[in-house]
Amino acid sequence: MEAERKPILEMKGICIEFPGVKALDRVDFRLFPGEVHALMGQNGAGKSTLIKALTGVHKLDAGSILLEGRPIAPDSPLAAQKLGISTVYQEINLCPNLTVAENIYIGRQPMRFGSIHWKKLNADAEAALAKLNLRVDVTQPLATYSVAIQQMVAIARALDISAKVLILDEPTSSLDEEEVELLFQVLRRLREHGLAILFVTHFLDQTYQLADRITVLRNGERVGEFKAVDLPKLKLIERMVGKEVELAGGRRLAGSGAANGAGQALVEAAGLARKGAIAPFDLRVHKGEVLGLAGLLGSGRTETARLLFGADKADQGSVQIDGRKVSLNAPRSAIRHGIGFCPEDRKVDGLVGELTVRENIILALQARRGVLPNLSRARQEELADRYIRLLDIKTTGTEQAAGKLSGGNQQKVILARWLATDPRFLILDEPTRGIDVGAKAEIMELVLDLCKEGMAILFISSELEEVVRCSDRVAVLRDRTLIAELEGADVAEQNVLQTIARGQE
């Protein structure tokens, strides 16, 4: 039966080379109508490059693309869209200064008597969002809404365009569980109506919840195409990394870090708060301890991290380091006190894509030195080489533009930047967001190794399993309020979820 089906999309022998890097090497891919096809692989495997080849961002060095059996050669995303290929990228590409409605219909606004028909525009936007069960004021600027809602708006825009192929590149990275399930309900309906969906994600559970078929890429080559039901999770991971792997072990013994701290906290916040961002909270982190922050989307995790780093100024409360009160009124102050911060949004708040890997790595260290002479070029290269090796950063060299790296390797560059400052307290806000399972395991292992060396770590992740696995204690947030701390045997996913749920009836 399946042999009689014809793919709506075929990519044959796709080759793309960048200076010093073969990004795709004779890759084949096919997509059938009425299916969700997951594209899997580690960062740098070629997933994003394949999508960009399909959508006209990258020119093919070899190979061909067929849509409904006919050759196509889109030279831009707009050209691909006109052919019926719609894409929602991991990084939200919308205009925050425009309204929600304008973002959904930009370039396609309904016209009346030579001008935009605003009433119809807003009504159509409301209808497009209603398909996602989302109801917001579409006349408000997009910037007034959370990242999650912005992501849903981007998806609504793509779904509203009459498409033969829908490409979703990490569409759930900013969504909570309810929003993910809502999106999946929509995608299942679209699949039933015959739409072909290419789904890129790093969440293994989501892959198996939604995908009918899986194609695995590794190092720019296709490993294989599999039915999801025929490929167990462990086998998928092994094909992604190219070797037999052992899944990450259980959570380290809770309380071990606090014991190493001999009772006194390295960092202690008392009554710290910022109006409209986070209610007053008390928090302590000991030397050699991982303190996890758990909570649903919008619970105040990032707001807490930004206060502790001085990226946002507190309205009240105080912070002590080693029992001495300090002023963290700016990131420079935090850096001077030995605090590092890997932010959630590496594109906006972390990486400087135009700078080289070397320049990105030494940024924080140079800032910490203040008015002291700049680091010598030799010292910069020595540091960059060291952390490239230590974190296994996949790059052509220290002088490659950091923006050209894969997402996981960009994350490692930001982590290297802060490790180079030899911090005592490291804040990790979603350090594994948008990166593959192999890179996640490496970063998680590094977190635990740093703690063994005495570093204090505040660990934030939307993946509760990660928080529970690596944390000595877990502080639970709900509605921008710290409501509980769990430690010892209480550090378990079920306990965290029950704590979050309590009082919400």
Coordinates of C-alpha atoms in Angstrom, one line a residue:
M1 CA 0.0 0.0 0.0
E2 CA 2.7 2.5 1.0
A3 CA 4.7 1.6 -2.1
E4 CA 1.9 3.0 -4.1
R5 CA 1.9 6.4 -2.3
K6 CA 3.7 9.2 -3.9
P7 CA 5.7 11.8 -1.9
I8 CA 4.5 15.4 -2.3
L9 CA 8.1 16.5 -1.7
E10 CA 11.4 14.8 -2.6
M11 CA 15.0 16.1 -2.1
K12 CA 17.5 14.0 -3.9
G13 CA 21.3 14.0 -3.5
I14 CA 21.4 17.4 -1.8
C15 CA 24.9 18.8 -1.3
I16 CA 25.8 22.2 0.3
E17 CA 29.3 23.3 1.2
F18 CA 30.5 26.3 3.2
P19 CA 34.1 27.4 3.5
G20 CA 35.9 24.5 5.2
V21 CA 32.6 22.6 6.0
K22 CA 30.5 20.2 4.0
A23 CA 27.1 20.9 5.5
L24 CA 25.1 18.4 3.5
D25 CA 26.5 15.5 1.6
R26 CA 24.2 13.7 -0.9
V27 CA 21.2 13.9 1.5
D28 CA 17.8 12.4 0.4
F29 CA 14.6 13.3 2.0
R30 CA 10.9 12.7 1.2
L31 CA 7.6 13.8 2.7
F32 CA 4.2 12.3 2.1
P33 CA 0.8 14.0 2.2
G34 CA -1.1 13.6 5.4
E35 CA 2.0 12.8 7.6
V36 CA 4.2 14.4 10.2
H37 CA 7.8 13.7 9.4
A38 CA 10.3 14.5 12.2
L39 CA 13.8 15.5 11.1
M40 CA 16.3 14.5 13.9
G41 CA 20.0 14.9 14.5
Q42 CA 22.5 16.5 16.8
N43 CA 23.3 20.2 16.4
G44 CA 25.5 20.6 13.3
A45 CA 23.9 17.5 11.7
G46 CA 22.5 19.6 8.9
K47 CA 18.8 19.9 9.9
S48 CA 18.6 23.7 9.6
T49 CA 20.7 23.7 6.4
L50 CA 18.3 21.2 4.8
I51 CA 15.4 23.4 5.7
K52 CA 17.1 26.4 4.3
A53 CA 17.9 24.6 1.1
L54 CA 14.3 23.7 0.7
T55 CA 13.1 27.3 1.4
G56 CA 15.6 29.0 -0.9
V57 CA 17.9 30.5 1.7
H58 CA 20.9 28.4 0.6
K59 CA 21.7 27.6 -3.0
L60 CA 22.3 23.9 -3.8
D61 CA 25.8 22.8 -4.9
A62 CA 24.3 19.6 -6.2
G63 CA 21.0 17.7 -6.1
S64 CA 17.4 18.4 -6.9
I65 CA 14.0 19.2 -5.2
L66 CA 10.7 17.9 -6.5
L67 CA 7.3 19.2 -5.4
E68 CA 4.4 17.1 -6.6
G69 CA 6.7 15.4 -9.0
R70 CA 7.9 18.7 -10.6
P71 CA 11.4 20.2 -10.2
I72 CA 11.5 23.4 -8.2
A73 CA 14.3 25.8 -7.4
P74 CA 13.1 28.5 -4.9
D75 CA 15.6 31.3 -4.5
S76 CA 14.0 32.9 -1.4
P77 CA 11.6 32.0 1.4
L78 CA 9.0 34.1 -0.4
A79 CA 9.4 32.1 -3.6
A80 CA 9.0 28.9 -1.5
Q81 CA 5.9 30.3 0.1
K82 CA 4.4 31.0 -3.3
L83 CA 5.0 27.4 -4.2
G84 CA 3.1 26.2 -1.1
I85 CA 5.9 25.7 1.4
S86 CA 5.3 27.6 4.7
T87 CA 7.9 27.8 7.5
V88 CA 7.9 28.7 11.1
Y89 CA 11.5 29.0 12.4
Q90 CA 12.8 28.4 15.9
E91 CA 13.8 32.0 16.3
I92 CA 10.6 34.1 16.0
N93 CA 10.9 36.3 12.9
L94 CA 8.1 38.8 13.4
C95 CA 7.8 42.6 13.9
P96 CA 7.2 43.3 17.6
N97 CA 6.3 47.0 16.8
L98 CA 3.4 45.9 14.6
T99 CA 0.0 44.6 15.9
V100 CA -0.8 40.9 16.2
A101 CA -3.1 41.2 13.2
E102 CA -0.6 43.0 11.1
N103 CA 2.0 40.3 11.8
I104 CA -0.3 37.6 10.7
Y105 CA -1.2 39.3 7.4
I106 CA 1.9 41.4 6.7
G107 CA 2.3 41.5 2.9
R108 CA -1.2 40.0 2.5
Q109 CA -3.4 42.7 4.1
P110 CA -7.0 42.8 2.8
M111 CA -7.6 46.1 0.9
R112 CA -10.7 48.3 0.4
F113 CA -10.9 51.4 -1.7
G114 CA -7.1 51.4 -2.0
S115 CA -6.3 51.2 1.7
I116 CA -6.1 48.5 4.3
H117 CA -9.4 47.1 5.4
W118 CA -8.7 47.2 9.1
K119 CA -12.0 45.7 10.3
K120 CA -11.6 42.7 8.1
L121 CA -7.9 42.4 8.9
N122 CA -8.6 42.2 12.7
A123 CA -11.5 39.8 12.2
D124 CA -9.5 37.5 10.0
A125 CA -6.6 37.6 12.6
E126 CA -9.0 36.7 15.4
A127 CA -10.3 33.8 13.3
A128 CA -6.8 32.5 12.5
L129 CA -5.9 32.6 16.2
A130 CA -9.2 30.9 17.2
K131 CA -8.0 27.9 15.3
L132 CA -5.3 27.6 17.9
N133 CA -7.7 28.3 20.7
L134 CA -5.9 31.5 21.3
R135 CA -7.9 34.7 22.1
V136 CA -6.0 37.9 22.5
D137 CA -6.5 41.5 21.5
V138 CA -5.1 41.5 17.9
T139 CA -5.0 45.3 17.8
Q140 CA -2.2 45.4 20.4
P141 CA 1.5 45.4 19.4
L142 CA 3.0 42.0 19.4
A143 CA 5.7 43.1 21.8
T144 CA 3.1 43.4 24.6
Y145 CA 2.7 39.6 24.6
S146 CA 4.9 36.8 25.9
V147 CA 7.3 34.8 23.8
A148 CA 4.9 31.9 23.9
I149 CA 2.1 33.9 22.4
Q150 CA 4.4 35.4 19.8
Q151 CA 5.4 31.9 18.8
M152 CA 1.7 31.0 18.5
V153 CA 1.1 34.0 16.3
A154 CA 4.0 32.9 14.0
I155 CA 2.4 29.5 13.7
A156 CA -1.0 31.0 13.1
R157 CA 0.5 33.1 10.2
A158 CA 2.0 30.0 8.7
L159 CA -1.2 28.0 9.0
D160 CA -3.3 30.8 7.5
I161 CA -1.2 30.6 4.3
S162 CA -2.6 28.0 1.9
A163 CA 0.2 25.5 2.1
K164 CA 1.1 22.1 0.7
V165 CA 4.0 21.7 3.0
L166 CA 4.3 23.1 6.5
I167 CA 7.8 23.3 8.1
L168 CA 8.0 23.7 11.9
D169 CA 11.5 24.3 13.2
E170 CA 11.4 23.9 17.0
P171 CA 7.9 25.4 17.2
T172 CA 7.4 24.3 20.9
S173 CA 10.6 25.6 22.4
S174 CA 8.7 28.6 24.0
L175 CA 5.4 26.8 24.8
D176 CA 4.2 25.2 28.0
E177 CA 2.6 21.7 28.1
E178 CA -1.0 23.0 27.5
E179 CA 0.1 25.1 24.6
V180 CA 2.1 22.2 23.1
E181 CA -0.9 19.9 23.3
L182 CA -3.1 22.6 21.8
L183 CA -0.7 23.0 18.9
F184 CA -0.5 19.2 18.4
Q185 CA -4.3 19.0 18.2
V186 CA -4.2 21.5 15.4
L187 CA -1.3 19.7 13.6
R188 CA -3.2 16.3 13.9
R189 CA -6.3 17.9 12.3
L190 CA -4.1 19.4 9.5
R191 CA -2.5 15.9 9.0
E192 CA -6.0 14.4 8.7
H193 CA -6.8 16.9 6.0
G194 CA -3.8 15.9 4.0
L195 CA -1.2 18.5 4.8
A196 CA 2.4 17.3 4.8
I197 CA 4.3 18.5 7.9
L198 CA 8.0 18.6 8.4
F199 CA 8.7 18.8 12.2
V200 CA 12.0 19.6 13.7
T201 CA 12.4 19.2 17.5
H202 CA 14.9 18.2 20.1
F203 CA 12.2 16.9 22.4
L204 CA 12.2 13.1 22.0
D205 CA 8.8 12.7 23.7
Q206 CA 7.2 15.2 21.3
T207 CA 8.7 13.3 18.4
Y208 CA 6.9 10.1 19.4
Q209 CA 3.7 11.9 20.3
L210 CA 3.3 13.4 16.8
A211 CA 5.6 11.9 14.2
D212 CA 4.7 9.2 11.7
R213 CA 8.1 8.9 10.3
I214 CA 11.6 10.0 11.3
T215 CA 14.7 10.9 9.2
V216 CA 18.0 11.0 11.0
L217 CA 20.9 13.2 9.9
R218 CA 24.5 13.0 11.3
N219 CA 27.5 15.1 10.2
G220 CA 25.7 16.3 7.1
E221 CA 24.7 12.9 5.9
R222 CA 21.5 10.9 6.1
V223 CA 21.6 8.0 8.5
G224 CA 18.2 6.7 7.5
E225 CA 14.5 7.0 7.3
F226 CA 12.3 5.1 9.8
K227 CA 8.7 4.6 10.9
A228 CA 8.4 6.1 14.3
V229 CA 6.8 2.9 15.7
D230 CA 9.8 0.9 14.5
L231 CA 12.5 3.1 16.1
P232 CA 12.7 3.0 20.0
K233 CA 14.1 6.1 21.7
L234 CA 17.4 4.5 22.6
K235 CA 18.0 3.4 18.9
L236 CA 17.1 6.9 17.7
I237 CA 19.7 8.4 20.1
E238 CA 22.3 5.9 19.0
R239 CA 21.7 6.8 15.3
M240 CA 21.9 10.5 16.1
V241 CA 25.3 10.3 17.9
G242 CA 26.8 7.4 15.9
K243 CA 27.5 5.1 18.7
E244 CA 25.9 3.1 21.5
V245 CA 25.0 5.4 24.3
E246 CA 23.9 5.0 27.9
L247 CA 21.2 7.4 28.9
A248 CA 22.1 9.9 31.6
G249 CA 22.1 8.4 35.0
G250 CA 19.8 9.2 37.9
R251 CA 19.8 12.4 39.8
R252 CA 22.9 13.1 42.0
L253 CA 22.3 12.7 45.8
A254 CA 20.2 15.6 47.0
G255 CA 21.7 17.6 49.7
S256 CA 25.3 16.8 48.9
G257 CA 26.0 20.4 47.8
A258 CA 24.5 21.9 50.8
A259 CA 26.7 19.7 53.0
N260 CA 29.8 20.9 51.2
G261 CA 28.8 24.4 51.9
A262 CA 29.2 23.8 55.7
G263 CA 25.9 25.5 56.4
Q264 CA 26.6 29.0 55.2
A265 CA 25.2 30.1 51.8
L266 CA 27.6 31.4 49.2
V267 CA 24.8 33.5 47.7
E268 CA 21.7 34.6 49.7
A269 CA 18.8 36.8 48.6
A270 CA 16.4 38.2 51.2
G271 CA 13.1 39.8 50.2
L272 CA 14.4 40.5 46.6
A273 CA 11.7 41.7 44.3
R274 CA 10.8 43.8 41.2
K275 CA 7.3 45.2 40.8
G276 CA 5.4 43.4 38.0
A277 CA 8.2 40.9 37.5
I278 CA 8.6 38.8 40.7
A279 CA 7.2 39.0 44.2
P280 CA 9.6 39.2 47.2
F281 CA 11.6 36.0 47.6
D282 CA 14.3 34.5 49.8
L283 CA 16.8 32.2 48.2
R284 CA 20.2 30.7 49.1
V285 CA 22.7 28.7 47.1
H286 CA 25.6 26.9 48.7
K287 CA 29.1 26.2 47.4
G288 CA 29.1 23.0 45.4
E289 CA 25.4 22.9 45.1
V290 CA 22.9 23.0 42.2
L291 CA 19.7 24.8 43.0
G292 CA 17.0 24.2 40.5
L293 CA 14.2 26.7 39.6
A294 CA 11.0 25.0 38.5
G295 CA 7.8 26.4 37.3
L296 CA 5.5 26.8 34.4
L297 CA 6.0 29.2 31.6
G298 CA 5.7 32.8 33.0
S299 CA 6.2 31.7 36.6
G300 CA 9.1 34.1 37.1
R301 CA 12.2 31.9 36.6
T302 CA 14.0 34.2 34.2
E303 CA 12.9 37.3 36.2
T304 CA 14.6 35.7 39.3
A305 CA 17.8 35.0 37.4
R306 CA 18.0 38.5 35.9
L307 CA 17.6 40.1 39.4
L308 CA 20.4 38.0 40.8
F309 CA 22.7 39.0 37.9
G310 CA 21.8 42.7 38.1
A311 CA 20.4 42.7 34.5
D312 CA 17.2 44.0 36.1
K313 CA 17.3 46.3 39.1
A314 CA 15.5 45.2 42.3
D315 CA 12.9 47.4 43.9
Q316 CA 13.5 46.0 47.3
G317 CA 15.5 43.3 49.1
S318 CA 19.2 42.5 49.4
V319 CA 21.9 40.0 48.3
Q320 CA 24.8 38.7 50.3
I321 CA 27.8 36.8 49.1
D322 CA 29.8 35.0 51.7
G323 CA 27.7 36.7 54.3
R324 CA 28.6 40.2 53.1
K325 CA 25.9 42.5 51.6
V326 CA 26.7 43.4 48.0
S327 CA 25.1 45.7 45.5
L328 CA 24.1 44.0 42.2
N329 CA 22.7 47.0 40.4
A330 CA 24.3 46.1 37.0
P331 CA 25.8 43.0 35.3
R332 CA 29.3 44.5 35.7
S333 CA 28.8 44.5 39.5
A334 CA 27.7 40.8 39.4
I335 CA 30.7 39.8 37.2
R336 CA 33.1 41.5 39.6
H337 CA 31.6 39.4 42.5
G338 CA 32.2 36.2 40.5
I339 CA 28.7 35.7 39.1
G340 CA 28.2 34.4 35.5
F341 CA 24.9 34.3 33.6
C342 CA 24.0 32.2 30.5
P343 CA 20.7 33.8 29.4
E344 CA 17.7 32.1 28.0
D345 CA 17.7 33.8 24.6
R346 CA 21.2 33.3 23.3
K347 CA 20.5 35.2 20.1
V348 CA 19.3 38.4 21.8
D349 CA 21.1 38.4 25.2
G350 CA 24.0 36.1 24.7
L351 CA 25.9 35.6 21.5
V352 CA 27.3 38.4 19.3
G353 CA 27.0 36.6 16.0
E354 CA 29.2 39.0 14.0
L355 CA 32.1 38.4 16.4
T356 CA 34.4 35.4 16.2
V357 CA 34.3 32.5 18.6
R358 CA 37.5 33.8 20.2
E359 CA 36.0 37.3 20.7
N360 CA 32.8 35.9 22.2
I361 CA 34.6 33.7 24.6
I362 CA 36.8 36.5 26.1
L363 CA 34.0 39.2 26.3
A364 CA 33.0 38.7 29.9
L365 CA 36.6 38.2 31.1
Q366 CA 37.7 41.4 29.5
A367 CA 34.7 43.2 31.0
R368 CA 35.6 41.9 34.4
R369 CA 39.2 43.3 34.1
G370 CA 37.7 46.8 33.7
V371 CA 40.3 49.5 33.0
L372 CA 43.1 46.9 33.1
P373 CA 45.0 46.4 29.7
N374 CA 43.2 44.3 27.2
L375 CA 44.1 40.6 27.1
S376 CA 46.9 39.9 24.6
R377 CA 46.0 38.2 21.3
A378 CA 48.0 35.2 22.3
R379 CA 46.2 34.9 25.7
Q380 CA 42.8 35.2 23.9
E381 CA 43.7 32.4 21.5
E382 CA 45.0 30.3 24.3
L383 CA 41.7 30.7 26.2
A384 CA 39.6 30.1 23.1
D385 CA 41.5 26.9 22.1
R386 CA 41.2 25.6 25.7
Y387 CA 37.4 25.9 25.9
I388 CA 36.9 24.8 22.3
R389 CA 38.6 21.5 23.3
L390 CA 37.0 21.3 26.8
L391 CA 33.5 21.8 25.5
D392 CA 34.0 20.0 22.2
I393 CA 32.8 23.1 20.3
K394 CA 32.4 22.2 16.6
T395 CA 34.0 25.0 14.7
T396 CA 36.5 25.6 11.9
G397 CA 38.6 27.5 14.3
T398 CA 38.8 30.4 16.8
E399 CA 38.2 33.0 14.0
Q400 CA 34.9 31.5 12.7
A401 CA 32.0 33.9 13.1
A402 CA 30.0 32.6 16.1
G403 CA 26.7 33.2 14.3
K404 CA 27.6 30.6 11.8
L405 CA 27.7 27.8 14.4
S406 CA 24.8 25.5 15.1
G407 CA 22.6 26.3 18.1
G408 CA 24.2 23.8 20.4
N409 CA 27.7 25.0 19.6
Q410 CA 26.6 28.6 20.1
Q411 CA 25.3 27.6 23.6
K412 CA 28.7 26.1 24.3
V413 CA 30.4 29.3 23.3
I414 CA 28.3 31.3 25.8
L415 CA 29.1 28.8 28.5
A416 CA 32.8 29.0 27.6
R417 CA 32.6 32.8 28.0
W418 CA 31.5 32.5 31.6
L419 CA 33.8 29.6 32.5
A420 CA 36.7 31.7 31.3
T421 CA 35.9 34.2 34.1
D422 CA 36.3 31.4 36.7
P423 CA 32.9 32.2 38.4
R424 CA 31.9 31.2 41.9
F425 CA 28.2 31.3 41.1
L426 CA 26.9 30.4 37.7
I427 CA 23.3 31.1 36.6
L428 CA 22.2 28.8 33.7
D429 CA 18.8 29.9 32.2
E430 CA 17.6 27.2 29.8
P431 CA 21.2 26.0 28.9
T432 CA 19.8 23.1 26.9
R433 CA 17.0 24.9 25.1
G434 CA 17.0 24.1 21.4
I435 CA 19.9 21.7 21.4
D436 CA 20.1 18.0 20.7
V437 CA 20.2 15.2 23.2
G438 CA 23.9 14.6 22.8
A439 CA 24.8 18.2 23.6
K440 CA 22.3 18.2 26.5
A441 CA 24.0 15.2 28.1
E442 CA 27.4 16.9 27.7
I443 CA 26.2 20.2 29.3
M444 CA 24.4 18.3 32.1
E445 CA 27.5 16.3 32.9
L446 CA 29.6 19.5 32.9
V447 CA 27.2 21.1 35.4
L448 CA 27.7 18.3 37.8
D449 CA 31.5 18.4 37.3
L450 CA 31.6 22.1 38.1
C451 CA 29.7 21.5 41.3
K452 CA 32.2 18.9 42.3
E453 CA 34.8 21.6 42.0
G454 CA 32.9 23.8 44.4
M455 CA 31.0 26.1 42.0
A456 CA 27.4 27.1 43.0
I457 CA 24.9 26.8 40.2
L458 CA 21.3 28.1 39.7
F459 CA 19.8 25.8 37.1
I460 CA 16.7 26.8 35.2
S461 CA 15.0 24.5 32.6
S462 CA 11.5 24.0 31.1
E463 CA 12.3 20.3 31.1
L464 CA 11.4 19.2 34.7
E465 CA 13.2 15.9 34.3
E466 CA 16.5 17.9 33.8
V467 CA 15.8 20.0 36.9
V468 CA 15.1 17.0 39.1
R469 CA 18.0 15.0 37.8
C470 CA 20.8 17.5 38.5
S471 CA 19.5 19.6 41.4
D472 CA 20.3 19.2 45.1
R473 CA 17.3 21.3 46.0
V474 CA 14.5 22.8 43.8
A475 CA 12.8 26.1 44.4
V476 CA 9.3 26.1 43.0
L477 CA 7.7 29.2 41.4
R478 CA 4.1 29.9 40.5
D479 CA 2.6 33.1 39.2
R480 CA 5.9 34.9 39.7
T481 CA 6.0 33.9 43.4
L482 CA 8.4 31.5 45.1
I483 CA 6.0 29.1 46.8
A484 CA 8.2 26.2 48.1
E485 CA 11.6 24.6 48.3
L486 CA 12.0 20.8 47.9
E487 CA 15.0 18.9 49.0
G488 CA 16.2 15.3 49.7
A489 CA 13.7 12.6 48.7
D490 CA 11.1 15.3 47.9
V491 CA 13.0 16.3 44.8
A492 CA 10.8 14.4 42.3
E493 CA 8.8 15.4 39.3
Q494 CA 5.5 14.4 40.8
N495 CA 6.1 16.5 43.9
V496 CA 7.1 19.5 41.9
L497 CA 4.0 19.3 39.8
Q498 CA 1.8 18.8 42.8
T499 CA 3.4 21.8 44.5
I500 CA 2.7 24.0 41.4
A501 CA -0.9 22.8 41.2
R502 CA -1.8 23.3 44.8
G503 CA -4.2 26.2 45.4
Q504 CA -5.0 26.7 41.7
E505 CA -8.5 25.2 41.8

